[in-house]
CSV table of C-alpha atoms in Angstrom, one decimal:
chain,number,residue,atom,x,y,z
B,1,MET,CA,100.2,96.9,119.8
B,2,PHE,CA,102.7,99.4,121.2
B,3,ARG,CA,106.3,98.1,121.0
B,4,LYS,CA,108.0,100.8,119.0
B,5,ASN,CA,110.8,100.5,121.5
B,6,ALA,CA,111.4,97.9,124.2
B,7,PRO,CA,112.5,99.1,127.6
B,8,GLN,CA,116.3,99.1,127.5
B,9,ILE,CA,116.7,99.1,131.3
B,10,ILE,CA,114.3,97.7,133.9
B,11,ALA,CA,114.9,98.8,137.5
B,12,VAL,CA,113.9,96.0,139.8
B,13,GLU,CA,113.2,96.6,143.4
B,14,LEU,CA,114.3,93.2,144.6
B,15,THR,CA,113.1,93.9,148.1
B,16,LEU,CA,112.1,96.9,150.1
B,17,LYS,CA,114.0,95.5,153.1
B,18,CYS,CA,117.1,97.5,154.0
B,19,ASN,CA,119.8,97.5,156.6
B,20,MET,CA,119.9,101.3,156.6
B,21,ARG,CA,117.4,104.1,157.3
B,22,CYS,CA,118.6,106.8,155.0
B,23,ILE,CA,117.0,110.2,155.6
B,24,HIS,CA,116.5,110.9,151.9
B,25,CYS,CA,115.0,107.5,151.0
B,26,GLY,CA,112.1,108.2,148.7
B,27,SER,CA,110.6,104.8,149.2
B,28,ALA,CA,111.1,104.9,153.0
B,29,ALA,CA,112.8,101.5,152.8
B,30,GLY,CA,113.5,99.3,155.8
B,31,ASP,CA,110.9,96.6,156.2
B,32,LEU,CA,109.7,94.0,153.7
B,33,ARG,CA,107.0,95.2,151.3
B,34,LYS,CA,103.8,93.1,151.7
B,35,LYS,CA,103.6,90.1,149.4
B,36,GLU,CA,107.0,90.4,147.8
B,37,LEU,CA,107.6,88.3,144.7
B,38,SER,CA,109.2,84.9,145.3
B,39,SER,CA,112.5,84.0,143.6
B,40,GLU,CA,110.5,81.8,141.2
B,41,GLU,CA,108.3,84.7,140.3
B,42,TRP,CA,111.4,86.9,139.7
B,43,MET,CA,112.9,84.3,137.5
B,44,ARG,CA,109.7,84.1,135.4
B,45,PHE,CA,109.6,87.9,135.2
B,46,CYS,CA,113.2,88.1,134.0
B,47,GLU,CA,112.4,85.6,131.2
B,48,ASP,CA,109.5,87.7,130.1
B,49,ALA,CA,111.6,90.8,130.2
B,50,SER,CA,114.2,89.2,128.0
B,51,ASP,CA,111.5,88.2,125.5
B,52,LEU,CA,110.3,91.8,125.6
B,53,GLY,CA,113.7,93.0,124.4
B,54,CYS,CA,115.2,94.4,127.7
B,55,LYS,CA,119.0,94.7,127.7
B,56,ILE,CA,119.8,95.5,131.4
B,57,ILE,CA,118.2,94.5,134.7
B,58,ASN,CA,119.2,97.0,137.4
B,59,LEU,CA,118.8,95.4,140.8
B,60,LEU,CA,118.1,97.7,143.7
B,61,GLY,CA,116.0,98.0,146.8
B,62,GLY,CA,115.7,98.6,149.7
B,63,GLU,CA,119.0,96.9,149.7
B,64,PRO,CA,119.3,94.1,147.0
B,65,LEU,CA,122.1,92.3,148.8
B,66,VAL,CA,119.9,91.5,151.8
B,67,ARG,CA,117.7,89.4,149.5
B,68,LYS,CA,119.3,85.9,149.9
B,69,GLU,CA,118.4,84.9,146.3
B,70,TRP,CA,120.1,87.9,144.7
B,71,TYR,CA,122.9,85.8,143.2
B,72,GLU,CA,120.7,83.1,141.7
B,73,ILE,CA,118.4,85.7,140.2
B,74,SER,CA,121.5,87.5,138.8
B,75,GLN,CA,122.8,84.3,137.3
B,76,ASN,CA,119.4,83.7,135.6
B,77,ILE,CA,119.5,87.2,134.1
B,78,ASN,CA,122.9,86.4,132.6
B,79,ASP,CA,121.8,83.0,131.4
B,80,ILE,CA,118.9,84.4,129.4
B,81,GLY,CA,121.0,87.0,127.7
B,82,MET,CA,120.6,90.2,129.6
B,83,ARG,CA,123.1,92.2,131.7
B,84,VAL,CA,123.0,92.7,135.4
B,85,SER,CA,123.7,96.0,137.2
B,86,MET,CA,123.2,96.8,140.8
B,87,ILE,CA,122.7,99.8,143.2
B,88,THR,CA,123.7,98.9,146.7
B,89,ASN,CA,124.6,100.8,150.0
B,90,GLY,CA,127.8,98.7,150.0
B,91,TYR,CA,127.5,97.5,153.6
B,92,ASN,CA,127.2,93.8,152.7
B,93,ILE,CA,130.0,93.7,150.2
B,94,ASN,CA,132.7,91.3,151.3
B,95,ASP,CA,135.0,88.7,149.7
B,96,GLU,CA,132.2,86.2,149.2
B,97,THR,CA,129.9,88.9,147.6
B,98,ILE,CA,132.7,90.1,145.3
B,99,SER,CA,133.4,86.5,144.2
B,100,LYS,CA,129.7,86.1,143.3
B,101,LEU,CA,129.6,89.5,141.6
B,102,ARG,CA,132.6,88.6,139.4
B,103,ALA,CA,130.8,85.5,138.3
B,104,VAL,CA,127.8,87.4,137.0
B,105,HIS,CA,129.9,90.0,135.1
B,106,PRO,CA,127.9,93.1,136.1
B,107,TYR,CA,127.5,96.0,133.8
B,108,THR,CA,128.3,98.1,136.9
B,109,VAL,CA,127.9,98.0,140.6
B,110,ALA,CA,126.8,101.4,142.0
B,111,ILE,CA,127.5,102.3,145.6
B,112,SER,CA,125.7,105.1,147.4
B,113,ILE,CA,128.1,107.5,149.1
B,114,ASP,CA,126.6,110.7,150.5
B,115,GLY,CA,129.4,112.7,152.0
B,116,ALA,CA,133.2,113.2,152.0
B,117,LYS,CA,133.4,112.8,155.8
B,118,PRO,CA,132.4,109.7,157.7
B,119,GLU,CA,130.2,111.7,160.1
B,120,THR,CA,128.2,113.2,157.2
B,121,HIS,CA,127.6,109.9,155.4
B,122,ASP,CA,126.9,107.9,158.5
B,123,SER,CA,124.4,110.4,159.9
B,124,ILE,CA,122.6,110.5,156.5
B,125,ARG,CA,122.6,106.7,156.3
B,126,GLN,CA,121.8,106.3,160.0
B,127,VAL,CA,124.4,103.6,160.4
B,128,LYS,CA,127.7,104.2,162.1
B,129,GLY,CA,130.7,102.9,160.2
B,130,SER,CA,128.9,102.7,156.9
B,131,PHE,CA,131.2,105.3,155.3
B,132,GLU,CA,134.3,103.1,156.0
B,133,ARG,CA,132.5,100.0,154.7
B,134,CYS,CA,131.6,101.8,151.5
B,135,ARG,CA,135.2,103.0,151.1
B,136,GLN,CA,136.5,99.5,151.5
B,137,ALA,CA,133.9,98.1,149.1
B,138,LEU,CA,135.0,100.6,146.4
B,139,ILE,CA,138.6,99.5,146.8
B,140,SER,CA,137.7,95.8,146.8
B,141,LEU,CA,135.5,96.1,143.7
B,142,GLY,CA,138.2,98.0,141.9
B,143,ASP,CA,140.8,95.4,142.8
B,144,ALA,CA,138.5,92.7,141.5
B,145,GLY,CA,138.1,94.5,138.1
B,146,ILE,CA,134.3,95.1,138.6
B,147,PRO,CA,133.0,98.3,136.9
B,148,THR,CA,132.0,100.6,139.7
B,149,THR,CA,129.9,103.7,140.0
B,150,VAL,CA,129.3,106.1,143.0
B,151,ILE,CA,125.9,107.6,143.4
B,152,THR,CA,125.6,110.7,145.5
B,153,THR,CA,122.2,112.1,146.5
B,154,VAL,CA,122.6,115.8,147.3
B,155,HIS,CA,120.6,118.0,149.7
B,156,LYS,CA,121.5,120.8,152.2
B,157,LEU,CA,123.5,118.5,154.5
B,158,ASN,CA,126.1,117.4,152.0
B,159,PHE,CA,126.2,119.4,148.8
B,160,LYS,CA,129.1,121.5,150.0
B,161,GLU,CA,131.2,118.3,150.3
B,162,LEU,CA,131.1,117.6,146.6
B,163,PRO,CA,134.6,119.1,145.9
B,164,ALA,CA,136.1,116.9,148.6
B,165,MET,CA,134.3,113.8,147.2
B,166,ARG,CA,135.7,114.6,143.8
B,167,ASP,CA,139.2,114.8,145.3
B,168,PHE,CA,138.7,111.2,146.6
B,169,LEU,CA,137.3,109.8,143.3
B,170,VAL,CA,139.4,111.5,140.7
B,171,GLY,CA,141.8,109.1,138.8
B,172,ARG,CA,140.3,106.0,140.3
B,173,GLY,CA,138.3,104.9,137.3
B,174,ILE,CA,135.0,105.2,139.1
B,175,ALA,CA,132.0,106.8,137.4
B,176,TRP,CA,130.1,109.3,139.5
B,177,GLN,CA,126.4,110.1,139.3
B,178,ILE,CA,125.0,113.1,141.2
B,179,GLN,CA,121.3,113.3,141.9
B,180,MET,CA,119.0,115.5,143.9
B,181,ALA,CA,116.9,114.3,146.9
B,182,ASP,CA,113.2,114.7,146.3
B,183,SER,CA,110.6,115.6,148.9
B,184,MET,CA,109.1,112.1,149.2
B,185,GLY,CA,109.4,109.1,151.4
B,186,ARG,CA,111.1,110.0,154.7
B,187,PHE,CA,113.1,113.0,153.3
B,188,PRO,CA,112.3,116.2,155.2
B,189,LYS,CA,111.3,119.0,152.8
B,190,GLN,CA,113.4,121.6,154.7
B,191,LEU,CA,116.6,119.8,153.6
B,192,HIS,CA,115.7,120.1,149.9
B,193,LEU,CA,118.2,122.2,147.8
B,194,SER,CA,117.2,125.8,147.1
B,195,PHE,CA,117.2,126.9,143.5
B,196,ASP,CA,120.6,128.6,144.1
B,197,GLU,CA,122.1,125.5,145.7
B,198,PHE,CA,120.7,123.4,142.9
B,199,TYR,CA,122.3,125.6,140.3
B,200,SER,CA,125.6,125.4,142.1
B,201,VAL,CA,125.5,121.6,141.9
B,202,ALA,CA,125.0,121.8,138.1
B,203,LEU,CA,127.8,124.3,137.9
B,204,PHE,CA,130.0,122.0,139.9
B,205,ILE,CA,129.3,119.1,137.5
B,206,ALA,CA,130.0,121.3,134.4
B,207,THR,CA,133.3,122.7,135.8
B,208,THR,CA,134.4,119.2,136.8
B,209,ARG,CA,133.9,118.1,133.3
B,210,PHE,CA,135.9,121.1,132.1
B,211,GLN,CA,138.8,120.4,134.5
B,212,TYR,CA,139.1,116.7,134.0
B,213,SER,CA,138.9,114.3,131.1
B,214,VAL,CA,136.2,111.5,131.1
B,215,LYS,CA,138.9,109.0,131.9
B,216,GLU,CA,140.1,111.0,134.9
B,217,MET,CA,136.7,111.8,136.3
B,218,PRO,CA,133.6,110.4,134.6
B,219,VAL,CA,130.9,112.5,136.3
B,220,THR,CA,127.2,113.0,135.3
B,221,GLY,CA,124.1,114.5,136.6
B,222,ALA,CA,121.1,112.3,136.9
B,223,HIS,CA,117.7,112.8,135.2
B,224,CYS,CA,116.7,115.4,137.9
B,225,ILE,CA,119.7,117.8,137.6
B,226,GLY,CA,118.4,120.3,135.0
B,227,TYR,CA,118.0,121.0,131.4
B,228,ASN,CA,118.6,123.2,128.4
B,229,SER,CA,121.0,125.7,130.0
B,230,HIS,CA,122.1,128.6,127.8
B,231,VAL,CA,125.2,129.0,130.0
B,232,LEU,CA,126.3,125.5,130.9
B,233,PRO,CA,127.1,122.5,128.7
B,234,SER,CA,124.9,119.5,129.3
B,235,VAL,CA,125.5,118.0,132.7
B,236,THR,CA,123.6,114.8,132.1
B,237,MET,CA,124.7,111.7,130.1
B,238,SER,CA,123.2,112.9,126.9
B,239,SER,CA,124.0,116.0,125.0
B,240,ARG,CA,120.4,117.1,125.1
B,241,TRP,CA,117.6,116.3,127.5
B,242,LYS,CA,115.0,114.2,125.6
B,243,GLY,CA,112.3,114.3,128.2
B,244,CYS,CA,111.2,111.8,130.9
B,245,GLN,CA,111.8,108.2,129.6
B,246,ALA,CA,109.4,106.4,132.0
B,247,GLY,CA,107.4,104.0,129.9
B,248,ILE,CA,109.4,104.9,126.8
B,249,SER,CA,112.8,103.3,127.3
B,250,VAL,CA,112.9,102.5,131.0
B,251,LEU,CA,110.6,100.7,133.4
B,252,GLY,CA,110.4,99.9,137.1
B,253,ILE,CA,109.1,96.9,139.0
B,254,GLU,CA,108.4,97.1,142.7
B,255,SER,CA,109.1,94.1,144.9
B,256,ASP,CA,105.4,93.1,145.0
B,257,GLY,CA,105.3,93.0,141.2
B,258,SER,CA,103.7,96.5,140.7
B,259,VAL,CA,104.8,98.1,137.4
B,260,LYS,CA,105.6,101.8,137.0
B,261,GLY,CA,107.4,103.7,134.3
B,262,CYS,CA,109.9,104.9,137.0
B,263,LEU,CA,110.2,103.7,140.6
B,264,SER,CA,110.4,107.3,141.8
B,265,LEU,CA,106.8,107.9,140.7
B,266,PRO,CA,104.0,107.7,143.3
B,267,ARG,CA,101.7,104.6,143.6
B,268,GLU,CA,98.9,106.2,141.5
B,269,PHE,CA,101.2,105.8,138.5
B,270,THR,CA,101.1,102.0,138.8
B,271,GLU,CA,100.2,100.4,135.5
B,272,GLY,CA,99.5,96.8,136.6
B,273,ASN,CA,101.2,93.9,138.3
B,274,VAL,CA,103.3,91.1,136.8
B,275,ARG,CA,101.4,88.6,138.9
B,276,GLU,CA,98.2,89.4,137.0
B,277,ARG,CA,99.5,90.3,133.5
B,278,SER,CA,102.9,89.6,131.8
B,279,ILE,CA,105.2,92.6,131.5
B,280,ALA,CA,104.7,92.4,127.7
B,281,GLU,CA,101.0,92.8,128.1
B,282,ILE,CA,101.4,95.8,130.4
B,283,TRP,CA,104.1,97.4,128.1
B,284,ASP,CA,102.0,96.8,124.9
B,285,ASP,CA,98.8,98.1,126.4
B,286,PRO,CA,97.9,101.3,124.5
B,287,GLY,CA,96.5,102.7,127.8
B,288,SER,CA,99.8,102.3,129.7
B,289,PHE,CA,102.2,105.2,130.5
B,290,GLY,CA,99.9,107.8,128.9
B,291,TYR,CA,101.5,110.7,130.7
B,292,ASN,CA,104.6,110.2,128.4
B,293,ARG,CA,103.3,108.2,125.5
B,294,LYS,CA,100.4,110.5,124.8
B,295,PHE,CA,102.1,113.7,125.9
B,296,ASP,CA,101.4,116.9,124.0
B,297,THR,CA,102.2,120.5,124.8
B,298,ALA,CA,98.7,121.0,126.2
B,299,SER,CA,99.9,118.9,129.2
B,300,LEU,CA,102.5,121.5,130.2
B,301,LYS,CA,101.8,123.4,133.4
B,302,GLU,CA,103.0,126.7,135.0
B,303,GLY,CA,106.5,127.7,134.1
B,304,CYS,CA,106.7,125.4,131.1
B,305,VAL,CA,103.7,126.4,129.0
B,306,GLU,CA,105.5,129.0,126.9
B,307,CYS,CA,108.9,127.3,126.9
B,308,LYS,CA,110.4,126.7,123.5
B,309,TYR,CA,111.8,123.4,124.7
B,310,GLY,CA,108.4,122.2,126.1
B,311,ARG,CA,107.7,119.7,123.3
B,312,THR,CA,110.9,117.7,123.8
B,313,CYS,CA,111.5,118.4,127.5
B,314,LYS,CA,108.0,117.5,128.5
B,315,GLY,CA,108.3,119.7,131.6
B,316,GLY,CA,111.4,118.0,133.0
B,317,CYS,CA,111.7,115.2,135.5
B,318,LEU,CA,108.1,113.9,136.2
B,319,SER,CA,109.1,112.8,139.7
B,320,VAL,CA,110.6,116.1,140.7
B,321,SER,CA,107.6,118.0,139.1
B,322,LEU,CA,105.1,116.0,141.1
B,323,SER,CA,107.1,116.2,144.4
B,324,GLU,CA,108.2,119.8,144.2
B,325,ALA,CA,105.5,121.5,142.1
B,326,GLY,CA,102.6,119.2,143.0
B,327,LYS,CA,101.7,118.7,139.3
B,328,ALA,CA,103.0,116.9,136.3
B,329,HIS,CA,105.1,118.5,133.5
B,330,SER,CA,106.2,121.5,135.5
B,331,ASP,CA,109.6,120.7,137.0
B,332,PRO,CA,110.7,124.0,138.7
B,333,TYR,CA,114.3,122.7,138.9
B,334,CYS,CA,115.1,123.6,135.3
B,335,LEU,CA,118.4,125.3,134.4
B,336,TYR,CA,116.8,127.2,131.5
B,337,ARG,CA,114.0,128.4,133.7
B,338,LEU,CA,116.3,129.4,136.5
B,339,GLU,CA,118.6,131.3,134.2
B,340,LYS,CA,115.6,133.3,132.7
B,341,GLU,CA,114.6,134.2,136.3
B,342,MET,CA,118.2,135.3,137.1
B,343,VAL,CA,118.3,137.6,134.1
B,344,ALA,CA,114.9,139.0,135.0
B,345,LYS,CA,116.1,140.0,138.4
């Protein structure tokens, strides 16, 4: 039985329904997914997740706040001994929502903001006025004492606005996660960051950390931002990239009950469905998540085969590797790899 480690965080796609049509949405959210789990099924899943040893359930979508039972499900997560966190576009946050959020004591509420200017954010999110709603939501959450994070997904339309976004966020006690848009869902590939643009984003994160203390500006790159630089200090949350954690310490559940190591992975990486087997059965199955659990250096592909970090890095972010290289364990958006190519030039 495999349970060397339980999943510490499970990302739950509460619904695929969304009140926005963001151009970079990897899951092309908008309409309900077919046969979404009922609230009773979600309650049962959360109990199973607690028994498995999960610590945090991260509610996302689509847009989790359009699911009418989000509050009851959040309460249940608390009642059985786990923490709730949430990723939301912020549009439905109002006084009533904040009162309910305070009652469930969230680990954090993350709001997606994708530009420093209203016209940038609103055009990316495809909803006029959404930037102002997000700005007001951040203020209201802060006033209510709710831990808050901003998530920014960068691509060609907005990466130059990062300094102005920093100016807005610094000193507000808001954590900031910067991640790269992948060529999946409805995101047009021509808007993907070039290697040079990508490196400039990593450099921005590193210099921001140099300029500001963690208290002033807690900023981090997500799992897709780059690894093992010989020039920059780590720009992710950990001091050293330990490889993709899908099926190792994290897990994702789609709104129809499908189980994947990471929600960013394509459908062919589905390991089962919680309607058919409990999450513990799927997690403990020795055949599950083989791409990470049974990884060896023979799995490394072009660009990573000879790398000295290959054994621990596993070829970088699996989602980025699949979407940008068309193969697993060969993430081209790697700081170490890009630096070697720069030197070679």
